[in-house]
XYZ file of C-alpha atoms in Angstrom:
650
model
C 0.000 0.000 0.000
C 1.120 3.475 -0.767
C 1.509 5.929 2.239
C -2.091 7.585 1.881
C -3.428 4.976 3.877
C -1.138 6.318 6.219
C -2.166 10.126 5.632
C -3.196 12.090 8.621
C -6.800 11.837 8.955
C -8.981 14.970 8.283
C -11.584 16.080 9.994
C -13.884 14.791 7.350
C -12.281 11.809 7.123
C -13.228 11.316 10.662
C -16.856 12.081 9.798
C -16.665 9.480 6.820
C -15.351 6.422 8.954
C -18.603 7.155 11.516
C -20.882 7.047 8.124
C -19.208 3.919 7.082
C -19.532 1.878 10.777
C -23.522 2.974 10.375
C -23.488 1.700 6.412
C -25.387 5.213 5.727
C -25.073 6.717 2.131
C -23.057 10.300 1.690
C -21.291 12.769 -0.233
C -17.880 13.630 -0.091
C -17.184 17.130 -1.754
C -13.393 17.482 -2.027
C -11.919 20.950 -3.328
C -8.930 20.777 -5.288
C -5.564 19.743 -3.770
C -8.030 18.427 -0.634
C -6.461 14.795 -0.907
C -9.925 13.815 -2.252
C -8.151 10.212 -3.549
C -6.760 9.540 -0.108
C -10.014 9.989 1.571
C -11.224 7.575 -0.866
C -8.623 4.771 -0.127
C -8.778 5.115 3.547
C -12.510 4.686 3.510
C -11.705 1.605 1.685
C -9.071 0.517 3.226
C -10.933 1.091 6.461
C -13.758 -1.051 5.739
C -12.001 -3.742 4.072
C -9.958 -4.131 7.796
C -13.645 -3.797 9.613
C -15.676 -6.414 7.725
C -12.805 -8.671 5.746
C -13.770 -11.780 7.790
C -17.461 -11.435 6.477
C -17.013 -10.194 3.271
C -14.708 -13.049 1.834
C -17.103 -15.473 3.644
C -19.739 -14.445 1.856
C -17.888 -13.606 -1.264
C -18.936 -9.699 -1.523
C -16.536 -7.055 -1.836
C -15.970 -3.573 -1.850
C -16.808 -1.535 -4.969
C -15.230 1.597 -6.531
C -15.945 2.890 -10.012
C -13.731 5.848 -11.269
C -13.085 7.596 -14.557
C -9.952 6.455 -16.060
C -7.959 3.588 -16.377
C -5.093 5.390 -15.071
C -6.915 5.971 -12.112
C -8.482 2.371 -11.986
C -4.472 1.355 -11.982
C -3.423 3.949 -9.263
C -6.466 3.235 -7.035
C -5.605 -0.992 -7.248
C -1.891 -0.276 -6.081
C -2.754 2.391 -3.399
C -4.922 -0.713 -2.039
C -2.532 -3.065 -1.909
C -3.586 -5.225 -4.805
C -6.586 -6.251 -2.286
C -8.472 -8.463 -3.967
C -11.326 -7.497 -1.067
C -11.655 -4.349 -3.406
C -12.710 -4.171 -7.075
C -11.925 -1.098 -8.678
C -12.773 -0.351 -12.366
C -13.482 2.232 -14.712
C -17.283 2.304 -14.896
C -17.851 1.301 -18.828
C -15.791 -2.064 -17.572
C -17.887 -2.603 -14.886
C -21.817 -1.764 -16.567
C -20.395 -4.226 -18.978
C -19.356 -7.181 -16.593
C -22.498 -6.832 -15.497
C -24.697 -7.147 -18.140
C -22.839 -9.490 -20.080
C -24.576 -12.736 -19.161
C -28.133 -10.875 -19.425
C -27.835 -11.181 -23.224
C -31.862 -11.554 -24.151
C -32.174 -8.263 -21.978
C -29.263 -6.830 -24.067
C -30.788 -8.254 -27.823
C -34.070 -6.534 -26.526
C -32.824 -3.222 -25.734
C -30.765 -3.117 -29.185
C -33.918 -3.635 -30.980
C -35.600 -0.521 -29.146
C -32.732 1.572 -29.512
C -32.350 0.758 -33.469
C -36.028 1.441 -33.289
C -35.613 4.794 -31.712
C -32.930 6.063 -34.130
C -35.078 4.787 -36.957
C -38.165 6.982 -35.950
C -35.585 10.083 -35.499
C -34.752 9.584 -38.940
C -37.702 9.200 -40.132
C -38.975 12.549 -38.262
C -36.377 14.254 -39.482
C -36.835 13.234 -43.071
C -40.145 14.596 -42.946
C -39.078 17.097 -42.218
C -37.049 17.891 -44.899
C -37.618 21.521 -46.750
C -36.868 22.562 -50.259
C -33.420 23.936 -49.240
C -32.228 20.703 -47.862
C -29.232 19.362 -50.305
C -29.593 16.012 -51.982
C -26.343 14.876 -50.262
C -28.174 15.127 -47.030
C -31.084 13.548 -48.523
C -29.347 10.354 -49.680
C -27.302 9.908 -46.281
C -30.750 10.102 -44.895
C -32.119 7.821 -47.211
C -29.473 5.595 -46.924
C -29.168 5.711 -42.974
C -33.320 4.947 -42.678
C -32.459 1.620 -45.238
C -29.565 0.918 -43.129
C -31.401 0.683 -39.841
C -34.495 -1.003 -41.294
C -32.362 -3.757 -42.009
C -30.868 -4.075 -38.705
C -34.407 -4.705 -37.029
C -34.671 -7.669 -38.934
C -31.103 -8.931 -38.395
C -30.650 -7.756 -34.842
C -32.881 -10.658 -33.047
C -30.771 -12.946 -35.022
C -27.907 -11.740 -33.749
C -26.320 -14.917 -31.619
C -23.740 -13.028 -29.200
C -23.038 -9.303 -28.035
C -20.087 -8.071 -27.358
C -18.501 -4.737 -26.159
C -15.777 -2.901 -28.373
C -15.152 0.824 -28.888
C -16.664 1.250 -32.067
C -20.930 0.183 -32.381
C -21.699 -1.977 -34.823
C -25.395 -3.882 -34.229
C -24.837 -6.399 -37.494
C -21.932 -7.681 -35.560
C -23.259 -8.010 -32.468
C -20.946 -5.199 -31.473
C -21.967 -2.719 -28.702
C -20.166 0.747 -28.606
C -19.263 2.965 -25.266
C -22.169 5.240 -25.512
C -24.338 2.130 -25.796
C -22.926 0.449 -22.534
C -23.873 4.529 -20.646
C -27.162 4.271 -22.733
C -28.310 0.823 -21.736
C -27.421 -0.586 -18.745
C -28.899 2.209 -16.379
C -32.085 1.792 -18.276
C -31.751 -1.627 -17.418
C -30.743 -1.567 -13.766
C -34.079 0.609 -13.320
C -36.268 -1.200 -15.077
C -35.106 -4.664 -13.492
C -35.346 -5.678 -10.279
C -32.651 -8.667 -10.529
C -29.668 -6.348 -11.355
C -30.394 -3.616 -8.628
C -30.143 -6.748 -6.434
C -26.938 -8.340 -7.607
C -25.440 -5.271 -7.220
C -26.335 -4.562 -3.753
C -25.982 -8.098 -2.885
C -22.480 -8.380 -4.524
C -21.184 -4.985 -3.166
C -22.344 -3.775 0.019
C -20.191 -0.758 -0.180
C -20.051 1.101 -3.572
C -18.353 4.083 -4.214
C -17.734 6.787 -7.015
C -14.460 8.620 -7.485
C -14.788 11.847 -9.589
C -18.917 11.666 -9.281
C -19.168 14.795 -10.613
C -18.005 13.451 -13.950
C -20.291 10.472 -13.723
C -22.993 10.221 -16.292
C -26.771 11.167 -15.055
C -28.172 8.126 -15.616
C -25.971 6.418 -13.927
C -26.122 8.451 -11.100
C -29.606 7.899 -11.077
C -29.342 4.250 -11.495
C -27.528 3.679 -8.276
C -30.088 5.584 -6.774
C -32.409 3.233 -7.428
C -30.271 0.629 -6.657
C -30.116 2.030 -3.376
C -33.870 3.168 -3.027
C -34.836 -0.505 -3.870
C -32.418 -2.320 -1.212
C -33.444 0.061 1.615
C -37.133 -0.832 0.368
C -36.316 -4.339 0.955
C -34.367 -4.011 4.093
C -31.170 -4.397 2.721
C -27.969 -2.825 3.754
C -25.626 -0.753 1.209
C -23.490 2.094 1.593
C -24.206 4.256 -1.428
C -21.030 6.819 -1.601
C -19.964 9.696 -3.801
C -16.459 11.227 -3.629
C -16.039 13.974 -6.100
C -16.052 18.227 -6.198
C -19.021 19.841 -8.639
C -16.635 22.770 -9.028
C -14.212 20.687 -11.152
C -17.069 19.430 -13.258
C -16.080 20.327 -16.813
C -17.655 17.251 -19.245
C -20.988 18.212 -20.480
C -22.004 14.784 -19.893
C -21.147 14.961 -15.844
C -23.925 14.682 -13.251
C -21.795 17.654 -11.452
C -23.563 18.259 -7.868
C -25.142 15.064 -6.233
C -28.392 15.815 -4.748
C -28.974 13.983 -1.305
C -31.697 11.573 -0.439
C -33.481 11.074 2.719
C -31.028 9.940 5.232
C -27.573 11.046 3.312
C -24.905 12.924 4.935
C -22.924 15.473 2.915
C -19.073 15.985 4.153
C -17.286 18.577 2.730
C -13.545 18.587 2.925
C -11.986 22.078 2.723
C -8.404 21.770 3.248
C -6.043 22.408 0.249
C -2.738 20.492 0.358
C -1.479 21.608 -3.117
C -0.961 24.915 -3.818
C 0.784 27.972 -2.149
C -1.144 30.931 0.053
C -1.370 33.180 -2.841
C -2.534 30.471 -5.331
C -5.140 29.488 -3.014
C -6.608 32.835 -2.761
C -6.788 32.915 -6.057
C -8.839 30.370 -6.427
C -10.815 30.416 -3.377
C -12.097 33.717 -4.986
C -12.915 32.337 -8.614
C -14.727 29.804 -6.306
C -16.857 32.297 -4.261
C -18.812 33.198 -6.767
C -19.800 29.420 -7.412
C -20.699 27.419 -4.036
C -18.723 29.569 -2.283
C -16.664 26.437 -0.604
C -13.309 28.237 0.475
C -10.937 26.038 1.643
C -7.769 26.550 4.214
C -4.118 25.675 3.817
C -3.371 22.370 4.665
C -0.290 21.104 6.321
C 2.354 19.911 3.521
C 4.447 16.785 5.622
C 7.714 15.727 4.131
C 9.463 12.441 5.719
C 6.900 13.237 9.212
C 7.547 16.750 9.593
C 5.219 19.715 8.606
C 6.734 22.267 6.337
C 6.448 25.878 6.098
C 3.836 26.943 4.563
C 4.690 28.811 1.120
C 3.205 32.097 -0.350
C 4.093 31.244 -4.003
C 3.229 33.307 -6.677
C 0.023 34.544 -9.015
C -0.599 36.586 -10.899
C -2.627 38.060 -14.270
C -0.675 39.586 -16.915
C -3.358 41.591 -19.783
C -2.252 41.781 -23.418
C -4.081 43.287 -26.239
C -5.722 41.078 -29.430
C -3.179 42.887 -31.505
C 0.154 40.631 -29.641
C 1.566 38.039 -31.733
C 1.140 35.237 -29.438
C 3.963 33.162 -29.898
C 6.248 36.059 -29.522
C 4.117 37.337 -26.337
C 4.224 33.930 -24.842
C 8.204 34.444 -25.198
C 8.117 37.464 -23.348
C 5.481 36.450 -21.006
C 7.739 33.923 -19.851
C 11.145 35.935 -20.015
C 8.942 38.393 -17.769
C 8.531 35.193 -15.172
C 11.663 34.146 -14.890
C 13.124 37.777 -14.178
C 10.207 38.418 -11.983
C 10.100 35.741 -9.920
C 13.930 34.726 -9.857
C 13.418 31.649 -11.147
C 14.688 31.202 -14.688
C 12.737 27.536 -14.944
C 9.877 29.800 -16.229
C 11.339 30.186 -19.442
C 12.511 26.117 -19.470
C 11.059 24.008 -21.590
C 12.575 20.596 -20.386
C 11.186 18.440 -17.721
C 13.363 19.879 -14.688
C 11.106 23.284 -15.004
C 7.318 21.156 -14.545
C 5.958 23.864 -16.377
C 2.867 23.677 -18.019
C 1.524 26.112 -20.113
C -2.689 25.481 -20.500
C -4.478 26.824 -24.114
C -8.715 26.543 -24.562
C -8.369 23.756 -26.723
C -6.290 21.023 -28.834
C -6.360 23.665 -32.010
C -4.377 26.376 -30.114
C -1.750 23.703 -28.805
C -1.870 22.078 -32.645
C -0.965 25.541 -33.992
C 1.922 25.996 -31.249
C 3.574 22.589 -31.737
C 3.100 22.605 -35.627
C 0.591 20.108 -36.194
C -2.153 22.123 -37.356
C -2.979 20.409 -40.873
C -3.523 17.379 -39.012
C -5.616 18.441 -36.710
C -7.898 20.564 -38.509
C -8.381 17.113 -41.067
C -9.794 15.122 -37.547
C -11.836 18.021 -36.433
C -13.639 17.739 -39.617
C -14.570 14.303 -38.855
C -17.080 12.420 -36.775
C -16.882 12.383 -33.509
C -14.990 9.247 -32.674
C -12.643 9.832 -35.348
C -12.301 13.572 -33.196
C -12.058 11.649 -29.697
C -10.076 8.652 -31.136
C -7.550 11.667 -32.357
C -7.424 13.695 -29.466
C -6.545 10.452 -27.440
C -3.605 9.529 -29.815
C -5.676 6.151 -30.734
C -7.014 6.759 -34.050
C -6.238 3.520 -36.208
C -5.247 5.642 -39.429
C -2.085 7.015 -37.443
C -1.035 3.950 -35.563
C 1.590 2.953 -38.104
C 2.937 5.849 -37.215
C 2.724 5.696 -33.549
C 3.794 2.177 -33.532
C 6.509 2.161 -35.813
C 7.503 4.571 -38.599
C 8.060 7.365 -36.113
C 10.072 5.344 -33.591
C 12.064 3.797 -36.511
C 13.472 7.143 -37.814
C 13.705 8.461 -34.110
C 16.147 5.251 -33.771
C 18.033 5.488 -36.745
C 18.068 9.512 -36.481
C 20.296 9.075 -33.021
C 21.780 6.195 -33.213
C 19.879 2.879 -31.388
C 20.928 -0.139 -33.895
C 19.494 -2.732 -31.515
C 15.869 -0.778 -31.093
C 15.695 -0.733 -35.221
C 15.844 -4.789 -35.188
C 13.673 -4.883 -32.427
C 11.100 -2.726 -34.054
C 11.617 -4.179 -37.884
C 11.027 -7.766 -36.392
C 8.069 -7.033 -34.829
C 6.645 -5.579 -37.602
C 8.366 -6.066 -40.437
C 6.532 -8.811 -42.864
C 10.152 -9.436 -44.421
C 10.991 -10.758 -41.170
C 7.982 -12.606 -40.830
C 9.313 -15.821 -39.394
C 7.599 -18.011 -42.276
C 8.769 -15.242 -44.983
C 11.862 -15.443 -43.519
C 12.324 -18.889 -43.438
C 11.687 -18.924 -47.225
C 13.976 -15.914 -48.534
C 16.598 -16.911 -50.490
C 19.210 -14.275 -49.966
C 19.053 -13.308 -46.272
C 21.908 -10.932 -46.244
C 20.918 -9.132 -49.377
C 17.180 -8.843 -47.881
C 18.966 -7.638 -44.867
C 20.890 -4.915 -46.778
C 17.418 -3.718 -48.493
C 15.911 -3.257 -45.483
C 18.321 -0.983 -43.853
C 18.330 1.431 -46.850
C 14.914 1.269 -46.528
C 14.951 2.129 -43.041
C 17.507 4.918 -44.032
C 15.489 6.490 -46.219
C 12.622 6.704 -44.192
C 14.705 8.620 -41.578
C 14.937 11.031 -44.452
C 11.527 11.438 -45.822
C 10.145 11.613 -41.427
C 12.833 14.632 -41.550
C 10.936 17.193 -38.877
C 10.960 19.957 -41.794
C 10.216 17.398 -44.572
C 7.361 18.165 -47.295
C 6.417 14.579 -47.981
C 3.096 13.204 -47.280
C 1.568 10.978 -45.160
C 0.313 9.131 -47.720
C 3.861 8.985 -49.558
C 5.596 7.608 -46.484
C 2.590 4.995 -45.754
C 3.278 3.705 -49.232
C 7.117 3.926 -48.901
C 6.817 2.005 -46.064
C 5.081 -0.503 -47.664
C 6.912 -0.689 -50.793
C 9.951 -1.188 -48.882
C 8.163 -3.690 -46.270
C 8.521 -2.141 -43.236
C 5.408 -3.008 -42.165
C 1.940 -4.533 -43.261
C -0.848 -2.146 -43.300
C -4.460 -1.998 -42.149
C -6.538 -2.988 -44.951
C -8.387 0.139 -45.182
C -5.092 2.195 -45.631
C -4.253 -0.307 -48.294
C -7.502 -0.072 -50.150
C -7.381 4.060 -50.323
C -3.512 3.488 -51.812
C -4.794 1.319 -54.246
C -2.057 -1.303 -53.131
C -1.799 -4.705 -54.570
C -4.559 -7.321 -53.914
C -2.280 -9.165 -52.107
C -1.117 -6.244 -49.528
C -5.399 -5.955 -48.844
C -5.486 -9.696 -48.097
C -2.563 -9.628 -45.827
C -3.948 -6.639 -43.970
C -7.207 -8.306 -43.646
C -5.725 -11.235 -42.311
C -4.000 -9.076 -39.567
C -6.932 -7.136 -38.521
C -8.837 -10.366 -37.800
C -5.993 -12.117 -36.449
C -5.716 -9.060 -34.012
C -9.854 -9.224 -32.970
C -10.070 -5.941 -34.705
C -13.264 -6.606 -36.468
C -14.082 -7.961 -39.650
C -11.649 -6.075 -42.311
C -14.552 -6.883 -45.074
C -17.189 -5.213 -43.083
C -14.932 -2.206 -42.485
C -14.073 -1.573 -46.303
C -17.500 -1.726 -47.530
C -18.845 1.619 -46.290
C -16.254 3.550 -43.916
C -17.381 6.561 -42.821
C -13.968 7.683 -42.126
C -12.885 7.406 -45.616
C -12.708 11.330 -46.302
C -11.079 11.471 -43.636
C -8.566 8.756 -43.953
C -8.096 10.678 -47.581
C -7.367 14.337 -46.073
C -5.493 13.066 -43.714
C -2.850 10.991 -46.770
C -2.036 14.485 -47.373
C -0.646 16.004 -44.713
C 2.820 16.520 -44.263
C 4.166 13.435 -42.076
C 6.678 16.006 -40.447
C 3.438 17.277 -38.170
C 3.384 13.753 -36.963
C 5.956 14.463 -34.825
C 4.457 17.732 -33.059
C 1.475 15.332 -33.074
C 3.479 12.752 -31.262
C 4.952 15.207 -28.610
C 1.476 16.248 -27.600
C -0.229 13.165 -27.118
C 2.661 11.738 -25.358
C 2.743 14.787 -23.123
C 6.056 15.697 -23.675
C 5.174 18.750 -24.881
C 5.062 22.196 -21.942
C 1.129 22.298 -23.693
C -2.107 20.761 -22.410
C -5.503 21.772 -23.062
C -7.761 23.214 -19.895
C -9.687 20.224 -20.139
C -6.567 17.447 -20.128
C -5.213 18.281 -16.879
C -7.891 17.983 -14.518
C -6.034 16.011 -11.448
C -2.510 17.002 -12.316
C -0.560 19.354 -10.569
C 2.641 21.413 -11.662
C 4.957 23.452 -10.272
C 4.494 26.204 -12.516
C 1.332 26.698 -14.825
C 0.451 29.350 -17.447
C -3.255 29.977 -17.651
C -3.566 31.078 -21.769
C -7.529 32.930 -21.780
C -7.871 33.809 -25.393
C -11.584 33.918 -26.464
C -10.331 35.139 -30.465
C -7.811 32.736 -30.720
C -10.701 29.484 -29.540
C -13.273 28.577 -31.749
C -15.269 26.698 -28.543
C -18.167 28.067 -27.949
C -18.509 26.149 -24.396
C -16.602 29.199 -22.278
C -16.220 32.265 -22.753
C -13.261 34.022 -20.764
C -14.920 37.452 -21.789
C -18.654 36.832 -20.159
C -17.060 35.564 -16.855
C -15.324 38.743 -16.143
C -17.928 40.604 -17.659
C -16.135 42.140 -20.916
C -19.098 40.700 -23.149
C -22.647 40.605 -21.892
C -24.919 37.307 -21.526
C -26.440 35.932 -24.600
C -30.081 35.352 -24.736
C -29.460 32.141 -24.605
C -27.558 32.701 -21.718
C -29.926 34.458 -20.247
C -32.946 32.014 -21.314
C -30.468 28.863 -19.579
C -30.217 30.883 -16.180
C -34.040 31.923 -16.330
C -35.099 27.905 -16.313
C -32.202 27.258 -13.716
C -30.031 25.783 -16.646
C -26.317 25.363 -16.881
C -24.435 28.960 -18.560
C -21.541 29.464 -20.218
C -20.033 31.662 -16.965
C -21.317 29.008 -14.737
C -18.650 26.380 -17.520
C -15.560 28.532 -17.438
C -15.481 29.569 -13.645
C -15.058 25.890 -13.092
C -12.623 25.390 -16.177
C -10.410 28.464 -14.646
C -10.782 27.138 -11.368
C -9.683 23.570 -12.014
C -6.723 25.098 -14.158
C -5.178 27.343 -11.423
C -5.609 25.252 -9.161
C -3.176 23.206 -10.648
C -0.005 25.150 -9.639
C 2.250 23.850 -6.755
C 4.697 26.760 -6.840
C 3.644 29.458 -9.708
C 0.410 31.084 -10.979
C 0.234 33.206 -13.761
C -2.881 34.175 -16.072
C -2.264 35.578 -19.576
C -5.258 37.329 -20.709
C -5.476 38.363 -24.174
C -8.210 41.277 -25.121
C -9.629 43.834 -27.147
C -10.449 45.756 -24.039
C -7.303 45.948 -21.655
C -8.261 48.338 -19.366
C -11.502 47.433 -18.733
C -10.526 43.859 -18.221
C -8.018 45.013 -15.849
C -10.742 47.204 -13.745
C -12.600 43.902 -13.770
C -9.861 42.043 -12.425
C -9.370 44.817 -9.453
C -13.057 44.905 -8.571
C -13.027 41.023 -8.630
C -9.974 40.715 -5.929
C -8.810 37.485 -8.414
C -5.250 39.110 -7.771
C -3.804 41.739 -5.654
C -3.317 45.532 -7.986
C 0.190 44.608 -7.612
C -0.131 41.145 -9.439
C -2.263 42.964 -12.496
C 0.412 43.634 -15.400
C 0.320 44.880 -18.965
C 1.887 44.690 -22.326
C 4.649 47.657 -21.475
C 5.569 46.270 -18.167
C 6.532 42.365 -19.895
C 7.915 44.444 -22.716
C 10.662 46.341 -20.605
């Protein structure tokens, strides 16, 4: 076990362990920096040494359910590997569920194919004389398309669960597993019992990011085993301030009998940080939280003022060389020249509104803008460096020239034989002339080096085919179809993408919607792949607002740039009042609805709340000094933390 079961308890954490003794149901809200995730394993932890004895002799055990599976991973090894406590991500666990209910699952396919069918059907009606006959057809063919599936779907022998949905398969998607299984749990008895049978105790890191019906789901779970005299500790751990998916449930409303704990301490950031954001936060719940003790090796510390601060440039700054003075300013400011470091030792991060701004920054702009344009899986799949049209890339081609480039011999065997179809043992086995294929293969893999060169002009599409030409590597069948490669390449690749469980390769051919994509995206220059490649792998000083929520840094740059953004989620100007409400704003807060202000407090507050050491804000405008009046009348910073263009400039 890690040494947050061995934390100091809190105050709340004292509060939690009396809920737990009594099995009652609660709400944890956690600020930021609160040491909401060691709360969370010493409630565990804490039961699991209470009740082991009866809960392995009954076979139950303690639930959690959190966000990612980087979190799933921490959580298990903070525990102790105990296998008293099952911890997964919750699409993995809806899923292990409702596996063996397969009838249920057939069923609920049907209604939901059934559902999108009378959509499209609506909307086709719908249809004016200005509607384009592309949109028509995709209509057309999309009603066909599901019309068909209602006959096949009940014929369908086996579901399983995959990333991608595809019904004629038997193939369920994520949104499907959010989609069904809550509707399920409600609407059947059976699984709100073998869920409060099976785990007593069930608890939800990061609720606030939980879906609704979910939420609402276990509410019903619990509802139904009070009902039937039941015990089960129902328990939320999370902070609605730090909310910042759409799809979160954000604050948990308490039932009859629930106890909310709030824990207030911050052990994360600096005095002057944490006014900072106990002020953006004031104007939200208005939870303000205290410094808490920072312990190193047993022994409190000193408690450490830090810095933050806002600096206010006009529209009219060219932002990359702003950013350079910005920064310069920091260093010189502060004394500490790790402001203006770029390498690892500095923990600098510098935050932008979203992936575009960090694309344009890190020179991978093309590439981005060709995903953006597609669906929305082909958008997430992107942003998550997983998108199957770039994984030759990401598995190979880029780490080959990266290994030739500085000089790793052994790493370009390594990588060639596990993906090389030259070295295919039974290809290998049957070549005739093993030295000369030998010597073909390293000017091959020379060459590449050349074409991935970081200020090259060749395409991807040029390299893709290099690559195969040369074989380096066998490619997805899909890749190979758009290149109009040999038969025999698409057979190959077919054969690997079932041989991996990828899916049928002939079913993906036939009609993939992210050919266009796959097309735009041939074009690109491959030397953005490696910009691309430094900012999924985070070894870049950029992350997006969004990407960092649970981090912390020493230093973090807060980039608010409402021009530069094209999301129209937040709006930087309308939370400190430079532009007014919308009416749709102002329609969402008459019916009690979610606004944009209401979106961006919480994004600002979850970004500066980040810092460990160093705060600063860059604010770009077309209204400086009425921004900076805002800023003084908000008491965000101190007048002596407010700066301008001439004072970075000097």
């Amino acid at each position: 076990m890690t040494t947050r079961i061995h934390n100091p308890d809190t105050p709340a954490d004292l509060e939690l362990r009396r809920v737990l003794d009594r099995m009652g149901c609660f709400v944890m809200v956690s600020g930021a920096g609160s040491g909401k995730t060691t709360s969370l394993v010493k409630a565990m932890a804490h039961v699991a040494k209470q009740r082991r004895a009866e809960l392995l002799k009954s076979g139950r055990q303690i639930a959690c359910i959190t966000y990612t599976e980087v979190a799933e991973h921490e959580l298990v090894r903070d525990l102790g590997n105990d296998p008293l406590c099952h911890v997964s991500t919750i699409h993995s666990f809806l899923w292990q569920l409702i596996r063996p209910f397969q009838t249920d699952i057939r069923r609920w396919a049907v209604r939901r194919n059934q559902e999108k069918l009378d959509e499209l059907q609506q909307k086709q009606a719908g249809f004016g004389s200005r509607v384009q006959a592309k949109t028509r057809e995709a209509t057309r063919r999309e009603i066909e398309e599901c019309e068909q599936l209602q006959s096949i779907i009940p014929g369908v022998p086996k579901f399983t669960y995959e990333t991608g949905r595809d019904y004629r398969l038997g193939i369920l998607g994520h949104d499907d597993i959010l989609r069904m299984v809550p509707t399920l749990i409600r609407e059947r008895p059976l699984l709100c019992r073998v869920i409060s049978q099976k785990y007593p105790y069930f608890f939800f890191d990061e609720s606030q990011d939980t879906d609704d019906g979910v939420v609402d789901a276990m509410k019903e779970v619990s509802r139904q085993a009070s009902e039937q005299g039941r015990s089960f500790c129902l328990g939320f751990f999370g902070d609605p301030m730090q909310k910042i998916y759409t799809a979160g449930k954000g604050s948990i409303d308490l039932l009859d009998g629930w106890v909310k704990i709030e824990k207030t301490e911050n052990f994360r950031c600096p005095t002057r940080v944490l006014a900072t954001i106990n002020r953006i936060r004031y104007d939200g719940d208005r939870l303000q939280q205290t410094v808490g003790p920072r312990m190193r090796d047993g022994t409190e510390m000193p408690q450490e003022q830090g810095t933050s601060c806002i600096i206010i440039l006009p529209l009219s700054e060219d932002r990359e060389t702003s950013a350079g003075h910005v920064r310069t300013y920091l260093a010189a400011k502060n004394a500490d020249p790790l402001w203006s470091k770029d390498d690892p030792e500095a923990d600098l991060r510098v935050l932008v509104i979203e992936h575009a701004m960090a694309a344009r920054r890190l020179g991978f702009d093309k590439l981005y803008d060709v995903f953006n344009r597609g669906s929305e899986s082909a958008k997430a799949s992107f942003r998550e460096g997983k998108n199957w049209v770039l994984t030759p890339f990401q598995s190979l081609l880029l780490p080959l020239a990266d290994a030739v480039r500085n000089g790793r011999p052994y790493e370009v065997m390594s990588l060639l034989r596990s993906h090389s179809p030259a070295l295919d043992p039974k290809s290998f086995r049957q070549t005739p002339n093993v030295v000369e294929l030998l010597s073909k293969l390293k000017a091959a893999v020379q060459q590449l080096e050349k074409l991935l060169a970081v200020n090259g002009t060749t395409t991807i599409g040029e390299v893709l085919r290099f690559a195969h030409d040369g074989r380096l590597i066998r490619l997805d069948a899909r890749i190979a179809r758009v290149l109009e490669l040999p038969d025999d390449s698409k057979e190959a690749a077919q054969n690997e993408v079932a041989a991996d469980g990828a899916g049928a390769a002939d079913a993906a051919i036939q009609d993939d919607p992210i050919e266009e994509v796959l097309l735009n995206c041939l074009g690109c220059p491959a030397s953005q792949l490696w910009g691309y490649r430094e900012y999924i792998e985070d070894r870049s000083v950029y992350s997006t607002q969004q990407g960092i929520k649970g981090a912390e840094f020493q230093r973090v740059l807060v980039v608010l740039d409402d021009e530069e953004s094209n999301h129209f989620l937040f709006s930087y100007d309308k939370l400190f009042g430079i532009s007014p409400p919308s009416d749709t704003d102002r329609r969402n807060q008459a019916e009690g609805k979610e606004t944009v202000v209401e979106r961006t407090r919480r994004l600002f507050y979850v970004c500066c709340s980040r810092a460990l050491k160093g705060l600063a804000v860059v604010c770009y405008t077309s209204q400086p000094d009425v921004l900076k009046k805002k800023v003084i009348e908000s008491g965000l910073f101190p007048t002596d933390c407010i700066f301008d263009a001439g004072e970075i400039q000097t």
